Structures are given as C-alpha cells and as structure tokens.
mmCIF file of C-alpha atoms in Angstrom:
data_model
loop_
_atom_site.group_PDB
_atom_site.id
_atom_site.type_symbol
_atom_site.label_atom_id
_atom_site.label_comp_id
_atom_site.label_asym_id
_atom_site.label_seq_id
_atom_site.Cartn_x
_atom_site.Cartn_y
_atom_site.Cartn_z
ATOM 1 C CA MET U 1 177.634 126.322 -44.053
ATOM 2 C CA PRO U 2 177.287 122.800 -43.462
ATOM 3 C CA HIS U 3 176.801 120.445 -45.968
ATOM 4 C CA SER U 4 176.142 116.664 -46.558
ATOM 5 C CA LEU U 5 176.223 116.005 -50.086
ATOM 6 C CA ILE U 6 175.516 112.748 -51.877
ATOM 7 C CA ILE U 7 177.178 111.475 -54.787
ATOM 8 C CA ASN U 8 175.776 108.974 -56.514
ATOM 9 C CA LEU U 9 177.624 106.452 -59.309
ATOM 10 C CA VAL U 10 177.973 104.170 -60.698
ATOM 11 C CA PRO U 11 181.512 101.774 -61.391
ATOM 12 C CA THR U 12 181.818 101.050 -65.573
ATOM 13 C CA SER U 13 184.161 98.301 -64.611
ATOM 14 C CA PRO U 14 184.596 95.931 -61.463
ATOM 15 C CA ILE U 15 185.636 97.662 -58.456
ATOM 16 C CA TYR U 16 187.921 95.310 -56.631
ATOM 17 C CA PRO U 17 187.862 95.468 -52.890
ATOM 18 C CA GLN U 18 191.509 96.645 -52.317
ATOM 19 C CA PHE U 19 190.781 99.606 -53.765
ATOM 20 C CA VAL U 20 187.712 100.514 -51.800
ATOM 21 C CA SER U 21 189.945 101.140 -48.528
ATOM 22 C CA GLY U 22 189.836 104.757 -46.625
ATOM 23 C CA ARG U 23 192.779 106.495 -48.111
ATOM 24 C CA HIS U 24 191.741 105.392 -51.747
ATOM 25 C CA LEU U 25 188.792 107.301 -51.159
ATOM 26 C CA HIS U 26 189.872 109.908 -49.638
ATOM 27 C CA ALA U 27 192.011 110.423 -52.834
ATOM 28 C CA LEU U 28 189.185 110.127 -54.884
ATOM 29 C CA PHE U 29 187.842 113.303 -52.919
ATOM 30 C CA LEU U 30 190.962 115.491 -53.726
ATOM 31 C CA THR U 31 191.574 114.209 -57.672
ATOM 32 C CA LEU U 32 187.611 115.882 -57.635
ATOM 33 C CA LEU U 33 188.760 119.005 -55.632
ATOM 34 C CA ASN U 34 192.576 118.904 -57.806
ATOM 35 C CA SER U 35 189.975 119.176 -60.852
ATOM 36 C CA VAL U 36 188.677 122.492 -59.756
ATOM 37 C CA ASN U 37 191.660 124.015 -57.650
ATOM 38 C CA PRO U 38 194.978 122.339 -57.306
ATOM 39 C CA GLU U 39 196.076 124.319 -54.829
ATOM 40 C CA LEU U 40 193.486 124.063 -52.154
ATOM 41 C CA ALA U 41 193.797 120.405 -53.086
ATOM 42 C CA THR U 42 197.352 120.017 -52.773
ATOM 43 C CA SER U 43 197.200 122.208 -49.477
ATOM 44 C CA LEU U 44 194.427 119.766 -47.938
ATOM 45 C CA HIS U 45 196.692 116.670 -49.179
ATOM 46 C CA GLU U 46 199.798 118.401 -46.552
ATOM 47 C CA GLN U 47 197.255 119.469 -43.806
ATOM 48 C CA LYS U 48 198.051 117.411 -40.662
ATOM 49 C CA THR U 49 195.793 119.021 -38.374
ATOM 50 C CA GLU U 50 191.972 118.460 -38.520
ATOM 51 C CA LYS U 51 190.322 118.774 -41.976
ATOM 52 C CA ALA U 52 187.259 120.458 -42.920
ATOM 53 C CA PHE U 53 185.204 117.593 -44.443
ATOM 54 C CA THR U 54 184.635 114.095 -44.190
ATOM 55 C CA LEU U 55 184.028 111.237 -46.070
ATOM 56 C CA SER U 56 182.201 108.057 -46.237
ATOM 57 C CA PRO U 57 182.880 104.460 -47.135
ATOM 58 C CA LEU U 58 181.419 103.242 -50.703
ATOM 59 C CA GLN U 59 178.096 102.151 -49.881
ATOM 60 C CA VAL U 60 176.362 99.828 -52.201
ATOM 61 C CA ILE U 61 172.099 100.734 -53.320
ATOM 62 C CA HIS U 62 169.776 98.170 -51.429
ATOM 63 C CA SER U 63 173.408 96.144 -49.861
ATOM 64 C CA SER U 64 171.580 94.015 -47.480
ATOM 65 C CA GLN U 65 174.508 93.316 -45.512
ATOM 66 C CA LYS U 66 173.864 95.846 -42.667
ATOM 67 C CA SER U 67 171.096 96.537 -40.733
ATOM 68 C CA GLY U 68 169.447 99.691 -39.174
ATOM 69 C CA HIS U 69 171.393 102.991 -39.422
ATOM 70 C CA LEU U 70 175.177 100.882 -39.707
ATOM 71 C CA LEU U 71 176.788 101.710 -43.005
ATOM 72 C CA GLN U 72 178.745 98.995 -44.982
ATOM 73 C CA TRP U 73 182.542 99.708 -44.144
ATOM 74 C CA GLN U 74 184.699 97.345 -45.482
ATOM 75 C CA HIS U 75 183.781 95.319 -49.087
ATOM 76 C CA ASN U 76 185.274 91.812 -49.699
ATOM 77 C CA LYS U 77 184.278 90.882 -53.117
ATOM 78 C CA PRO U 78 184.183 93.274 -55.820
ATOM 79 C CA ILE U 79 181.510 95.595 -57.032
ATOM 80 C CA PRO U 80 180.376 94.697 -60.191
ATOM 81 C CA LYS U 81 180.303 97.168 -62.807
ATOM 82 C CA GLY U 82 177.088 98.606 -63.552
ATOM 83 C CA THR U 83 176.294 98.470 -59.649
ATOM 84 C CA PRO U 84 174.645 101.596 -58.234
ATOM 85 C CA CYS U 85 176.762 102.893 -55.837
ATOM 86 C CA TRP U 86 176.761 106.255 -53.375
ATOM 87 C CA TRP U 87 178.991 108.268 -51.422
ATOM 88 C CA ARG U 88 178.712 110.993 -48.415
ATOM 89 C CA VAL U 89 180.680 114.148 -48.462
ATOM 90 C CA SER U 90 180.142 116.300 -45.781
ATOM 91 C CA LEU U 91 181.993 119.765 -46.130
ATOM 92 C CA LEU U 92 182.398 122.080 -42.573
ATOM 93 C CA ASP U 93 183.514 125.285 -44.409
ATOM 94 C CA ASP U 94 181.972 127.332 -46.923
ATOM 95 C CA GLY U 95 185.411 127.479 -48.917
ATOM 96 C CA LEU U 96 185.704 124.122 -50.053
ATOM 97 C CA PHE U 97 181.589 123.922 -50.741
ATOM 98 C CA ASN U 98 182.532 127.124 -52.992
ATOM 99 C CA ASN U 99 185.164 125.653 -54.607
ATOM 100 C CA LEU U 100 183.387 122.516 -55.150
ATOM 101 C CA MET U 101 180.502 124.330 -56.773
ATOM 102 C CA GLN U 102 182.152 124.812 -60.112
ATOM 103 C CA LEU U 103 182.860 120.780 -60.067
ATOM 104 C CA TRP U 104 178.952 120.091 -59.331
ATOM 105 C CA LEU U 105 177.666 122.660 -61.821
ATOM 106 C CA ASN U 106 179.954 121.757 -64.558
ATOM 107 C CA LEU U 107 179.587 117.599 -63.918
ATOM 108 C CA ASN U 108 179.861 115.426 -67.188
ATOM 109 C CA PRO U 109 178.209 112.485 -66.850
ATOM 110 C CA GLU U 110 180.349 110.813 -68.882
ATOM 111 C CA GLN U 111 183.563 111.924 -67.592
ATOM 112 C CA PRO U 112 185.192 109.131 -65.727
ATOM 113 C CA TRP U 113 187.200 109.060 -62.403
ATOM 114 C CA HIS U 114 188.703 106.645 -61.057
ATOM 115 C CA LEU U 115 189.127 104.566 -57.714
ATOM 116 C CA GLY U 116 192.214 102.222 -58.153
ATOM 117 C CA SER U 117 191.711 100.364 -61.597
ATOM 118 C CA ALA U 118 188.053 101.250 -62.211
ATOM 119 C CA ASN U 119 186.472 103.451 -63.825
ATOM 120 C CA LEU U 120 183.810 105.373 -62.319
ATOM 121 C CA GLN U 121 180.523 107.980 -63.801
ATOM 122 C CA ILE U 122 179.249 110.696 -61.231
ATOM 123 C CA THR U 123 175.364 110.287 -62.025
ATOM 124 C CA ARG U 124 174.016 112.629 -59.395
ATOM 125 C CA ILE U 125 174.907 114.912 -56.583
ATOM 126 C CA LEU U 126 172.400 115.509 -53.829
ATOM 127 C CA GLY U 127 172.592 118.488 -51.402
ATOM 128 C CA THR U 128 169.485 118.836 -49.953
ATOM 129 C CA PRO U 129 166.889 116.184 -47.743
ATOM 130 C CA GLN U 130 165.694 113.289 -49.480
ATOM 131 C CA ILE U 131 163.084 110.828 -47.975
ATOM 132 C CA THR U 132 165.095 108.105 -49.428
ATOM 133 C CA GLN U 133 168.439 109.532 -48.278
ATOM 134 C CA PRO U 134 168.809 110.910 -44.918
ATOM 135 C CA TRP U 135 172.914 111.450 -45.366
ATOM 136 C CA ALA U 136 171.635 114.292 -47.455
ATOM 137 C CA ASN U 137 170.916 118.008 -45.936
ATOM 138 C CA PHE U 138 172.306 121.125 -45.303
ATOM 139 C CA CYS U 139 172.286 123.978 -42.878
ATOM 140 C CA SER U 140 173.597 126.789 -41.907
ATOM 141 C CA TYR U 141 175.318 127.802 -38.249
ATOM 142 C CA ALA U 142 173.503 129.860 -37.259
ATOM 143 C CA GLU U 143 170.160 127.604 -38.471
ATOM 144 C CA LEU U 144 171.727 124.739 -36.516
ATOM 145 C CA TYR U 145 171.975 127.319 -33.392
ATOM 146 C CA GLU U 146 168.659 128.704 -33.595
ATOM 147 C CA LYS U 147 166.770 125.219 -34.377
ATOM 148 C CA ALA U 148 168.327 123.164 -31.426
ATOM 149 C CA SER U 149 166.357 122.897 -28.387
ATOM 150 C CA ASP U 150 166.711 124.526 -24.996
ATOM 151 C CA SER U 151 164.574 121.602 -23.571
ATOM 152 C CA LYS U 152 165.446 118.527 -24.684
ATOM 153 C CA ARG U 153 167.080 116.145 -22.027
ATOM 154 C CA LYS U 154 167.707 113.310 -24.247
ATOM 155 C CA ILE U 155 169.867 112.520 -27.011
ATOM 156 C CA GLU U 156 170.251 109.494 -29.286
ATOM 157 C CA ILE U 157 173.291 109.025 -31.356
ATOM 158 C CA ALA U 158 173.942 106.307 -33.396
ATOM 159 C CA PHE U 159 177.240 105.116 -34.799
ATOM 160 C CA CYS U 160 177.418 104.367 -37.933
ATOM 161 C CA THR U 161 180.666 103.803 -39.250
ATOM 162 C CA PRO U 162 183.025 102.359 -36.457
ATOM 163 C CA THR U 163 184.487 105.464 -34.271
ATOM 164 C CA ALA U 164 187.418 105.451 -32.246
ATOM 165 C CA PHE U 165 188.488 108.986 -30.166
ATOM 166 C CA ARG U 166 192.367 109.898 -29.513
ATOM 167 C CA GLN U 167 193.651 109.504 -25.386
ATOM 168 C CA GLY U 168 196.880 110.330 -25.359
ATOM 169 C CA GLN U 169 199.209 108.417 -27.517
ATOM 170 C CA TYR U 170 196.594 105.377 -28.507
ATOM 171 C CA ASP U 171 192.746 105.160 -29.406
ATOM 172 C CA SER U 172 189.810 104.245 -27.511
ATOM 173 C CA CYS U 173 186.769 102.878 -28.759
ATOM 174 C CA LEU U 174 184.714 103.775 -25.799
ATOM 175 C CA PRO U 175 182.569 106.839 -26.688
ATOM 176 C CA THR U 176 182.745 108.175 -23.061
ATOM 177 C CA ARG U 177 180.904 111.497 -22.548
ATOM 178 C CA GLU U 178 184.229 113.142 -22.882
ATOM 179 C CA SER U 179 184.980 111.896 -26.139
ATOM 180 C CA LEU U 180 181.913 112.234 -27.885
ATOM 181 C CA PHE U 181 180.506 115.662 -27.111
ATOM 182 C CA ASN U 182 184.450 117.185 -27.161
ATOM 183 C CA SER U 183 185.208 116.019 -30.078
ATOM 184 C CA LEU U 184 182.203 117.469 -31.038
ATOM 185 C CA LEU U 185 182.790 120.808 -29.260
ATOM 186 C CA HIS U 186 186.073 121.256 -30.746
ATOM 187 C CA ARG U 187 184.793 121.160 -34.852
ATOM 188 C CA TRP U 188 182.085 123.721 -33.797
ATOM 189 C CA ASN U 189 184.347 125.894 -32.298
ATOM 190 C CA LYS U 190 186.377 125.656 -35.076
ATOM 191 C CA TYR U 191 184.598 126.156 -37.615
ATOM 192 C CA SER U 192 181.215 127.899 -36.664
ATOM 193 C CA GLN U 193 182.103 130.963 -35.383
ATOM 194 C CA ILE U 194 179.500 130.645 -32.316
ATOM 195 C CA PRO U 195 181.949 129.471 -29.308
ATOM 196 C CA LEU U 196 180.259 127.170 -26.996
ATOM 197 C CA ALA U 197 181.522 126.541 -23.589
ATOM 198 C CA GLU U 198 184.289 124.086 -22.833
ATOM 199 C CA SER U 199 182.047 122.282 -19.460
ATOM 200 C CA LEU U 200 179.067 121.302 -21.201
ATOM 201 C CA THR U 201 179.932 117.748 -20.931
ATOM 202 C CA GLU U 202 179.789 117.962 -16.814
ATOM 203 C CA TYR U 203 175.893 117.776 -17.361
ATOM 204 C CA VAL U 204 175.973 115.039 -19.849
ATOM 205 C CA PHE U 205 175.284 111.368 -18.981
ATOM 206 C CA PRO U 206 175.468 107.874 -20.781
ATOM 207 C CA THR U 207 171.972 106.148 -19.550
ATOM 208 C CA TYR U 208 171.663 103.478 -23.084
ATOM 209 C CA VAL U 209 174.680 101.100 -24.532
ATOM 210 C CA ASN U 210 173.767 98.826 -27.156
ATOM 211 C CA ILE U 211 177.428 99.373 -29.244
ATOM 212 C CA GLN U 212 180.016 96.447 -30.324
ATOM 213 C CA SER U 213 183.639 97.429 -31.249
ATOM 214 C CA GLU U 214 184.806 96.692 -34.959
ATOM 215 C CA ILE U 215 187.787 95.557 -36.511
ATOM 216 C CA ILE U 216 189.171 96.868 -40.208
ATOM 217 C CA THR U 217 192.228 96.209 -41.213
ATOM 218 C CA ASP U 218 194.427 96.854 -44.204
ATOM 219 C CA LYS U 219 198.591 96.492 -44.796
ATOM 220 C CA ARG U 220 199.086 99.429 -43.195
ATOM 221 C CA SER U 221 196.933 99.727 -39.670
ATOM 222 C CA LYS U 222 194.589 98.057 -37.431
ATOM 223 C CA PHE U 223 191.518 100.611 -36.306
ATOM 224 C CA ILE U 224 189.188 99.443 -33.616
ATOM 225 C CA GLY U 225 185.744 101.058 -33.422
ATOM 226 C CA CYS U 226 182.614 100.828 -31.877
ATOM 227 C CA VAL U 227 179.257 100.924 -33.882
ATOM 228 C CA GLY U 228 175.862 101.054 -32.601
ATOM 229 C CA GLU U 229 174.338 103.240 -30.666
ATOM 230 C CA MET U 230 174.114 104.902 -27.172
ATOM 231 C CA GLY U 231 171.221 107.043 -25.479
ATOM 232 C CA TYR U 232 172.460 110.108 -23.338
ATOM 233 C CA SER U 233 170.763 112.035 -20.637
ATOM 234 C CA ILE U 234 171.640 115.983 -19.918
ATOM 235 C CA LEU U 235 170.926 116.153 -15.765
ATOM 236 C CA GLY U 236 171.003 117.985 -13.014
ATOM 237 C CA ASP U 237 170.601 121.835 -12.907
ATOM 238 C CA ALA U 238 171.285 122.391 -16.348
ATOM 239 C CA SER U 239 170.125 125.765 -17.497
ATOM 240 C CA PRO U 240 168.055 126.022 -20.592
ATOM 241 C CA GLN U 241 171.539 128.043 -22.508
ATOM 242 C CA VAL U 242 173.483 124.542 -21.317
ATOM 243 C CA ILE U 243 170.761 122.624 -22.758
ATOM 244 C CA LYS U 244 169.926 124.326 -26.015
ATOM 245 C CA ASP U 245 173.829 124.015 -26.536
ATOM 246 C CA ILE U 246 174.294 120.378 -25.885
ATOM 247 C CA ASN U 247 171.786 119.948 -28.328
ATOM 248 C CA VAL U 248 173.293 122.103 -31.068
ATOM 249 C CA LEU U 249 176.254 119.385 -30.702
ATOM 250 C CA ALA U 250 174.231 116.918 -31.287
ATOM 251 C CA ASP U 251 172.185 118.125 -34.039
ATOM 252 C CA PHE U 252 175.938 119.076 -35.820
ATOM 253 C CA ALA U 253 176.927 115.292 -35.278
ATOM 254 C CA LEU U 254 174.994 114.831 -38.707
ATOM 255 C CA TYR U 255 177.760 116.888 -40.449
ATOM 256 C CA SER U 256 181.083 116.849 -38.539
ATOM 257 C CA GLY U 257 181.500 112.712 -37.396
ATOM 258 C CA ALA U 258 183.158 112.429 -34.652
ATOM 259 C CA GLY U 259 186.071 110.558 -33.458
ATOM 260 C CA ARG U 260 189.483 109.438 -35.790
ATOM 261 C CA LYS U 261 189.611 109.232 -39.237
ATOM 262 C CA THR U 262 186.623 111.142 -40.870
ATOM 263 C CA PRO U 263 188.430 112.153 -43.598
ATOM 264 C CA MET U 264 188.885 107.921 -44.555
ATOM 265 C CA GLY U 265 185.430 107.052 -43.760
ATOM 266 C CA MET U 266 185.161 106.426 -40.281
ATOM 267 C CA GLY U 267 183.376 107.965 -37.291
ATOM 268 C CA MET U 268 180.240 108.783 -38.857
ATOM 269 C CA ILE U 269 177.486 109.305 -36.595
ATOM 270 C CA ARG U 270 174.191 110.888 -36.531
ATOM 271 C CA ARG U 271 171.500 111.691 -33.808
ATOM 272 C CA LEU U 272 168.258 109.285 -33.706
ATOM 273 C CA ASN U 273 165.894 111.050 -31.415
ATOM 274 C CA LEU U 274 165.037 114.039 -34.126
ATOM 275 C CA SER U 275 161.386 114.696 -33.259
#
C-alpha cells in the first residue's frame, strides 16, 4: 500500500544550508529506520537498485520563495531554530511502512534527531489527507486501480522538484511520454502486483508545456532537471482498459515520483486535474 507521510519537525538549533542536501536527508531517513530495524536500514543503504521510498526536500512552512505547485529544493540561508518545517516520506512497500509504524507509535517528541549539526524535534506525523497539506495521503494499490477513470483522456502533471530521466549513460530533463510514463510503469509493476502492459505510452501525447530547467550543484555533482507543468492527452483508439491503466499511473505519481534521485528529493510530481 503506498503511503505519503508528512513529518512535521522543528529545529532546536539552526540548520545550515550544507546540511539540507538530498544525501543528508537520505541519511536522516536511514537513521529513523535504524532506530526500529537496523538490519533493514543497512539493507536499504546498500541497495543499488531502485528503492521503495522517496523523500522530499525540507520545506519551511509558510515559505514564500516558491509559488504554485513548486517546492523548495535549495536553501541559501540557515533555517533558524524554532522554524516549523515539513518533510515528505513516501513508502511504496508495506514492509517499510510496518517497520516505521513502530517509530510513529512510540514517537517521543523530546527525542532529538540530527541533520548535520542541527538538532530536530519531530512534532507530528500526518498520514491521511489534509485540507492544508495535499501531500499527505494513502491508498492501496487495489484502490488506486479501481478508482482510476476509464474515460478521462487529459492528464496534467506538476513537476514540483527538479526531475530528470536516465537515457543511456546520461540524464535528460525533458519529460517525454516514454520517460515519464515508463518510469511510473516500472515502479507500479515492481510494487503493486497488478501488472500493466508495457505498450501504454503509444497512446499518450504531450499537449501542453510549461516547464523550465533548474540546476542543482553541490561539491559532488551537478543535477539538471525540469520543473513546472505539462499536459498529456490520451489520443487515438485507446480502449477503456488502456485509458484506465494510463490514469492509474497518473494517480500513482503522487506516491512514486518519477525519474532520478527520488530518494534524495528530486522527481516529486503529482497529478493536477483530479476532478
């Protein structure tokens, strides 16, 4: 069952910009997991293939630096102590959720966690839909499949953090139909146990483009990804079953993300035209 959890936290000392990178947040997640299941934490750390979780960048509540659906993926100034923040963790595998459940049930708000040199207090964890927090949600794979429309032909996707896709030896920041929907399809087929056909993308065509590229650099690497919105349409003589399967993937995007470095905050995407 996919889960999209929101962890509300407050730093009790300043968080400096060099400690909010994807790799530092990845390390914090493994530390949380290690507190309840050290063996699983070690296994995930050593895993080279696609991981069953995604993470968001750290978000400052009420920040005005980003507009619309975009999230904040870089911090150029320290986050002051006492600043309310949130952090999204999505889980694609029930085993991960079951292990972390022990952490949530026994959460001690006084226990400090660490992000670089900063101490953090986790104040609340949200796992159900919230009016003020659209990233919190959960839904079984079977429910996602059953609820998906078999007639809706328009899909709008928001790329909320920089998103790029591996093509051969290099990355591409262009979310073509093959790159985006094959990424979603691969993750769905890996975790859902409800296999979908590999040929779905032949019916999908981009019909609206409002994206731009963003560059993220650190001491180790440079990452170029797209942010913004794109519209896709299902065209041609697609059967109701094909339309349903494509809509399944679009609805699944909230949990799975797409493309590269999703365990480090990149590739956070979501469907917009939900009505």
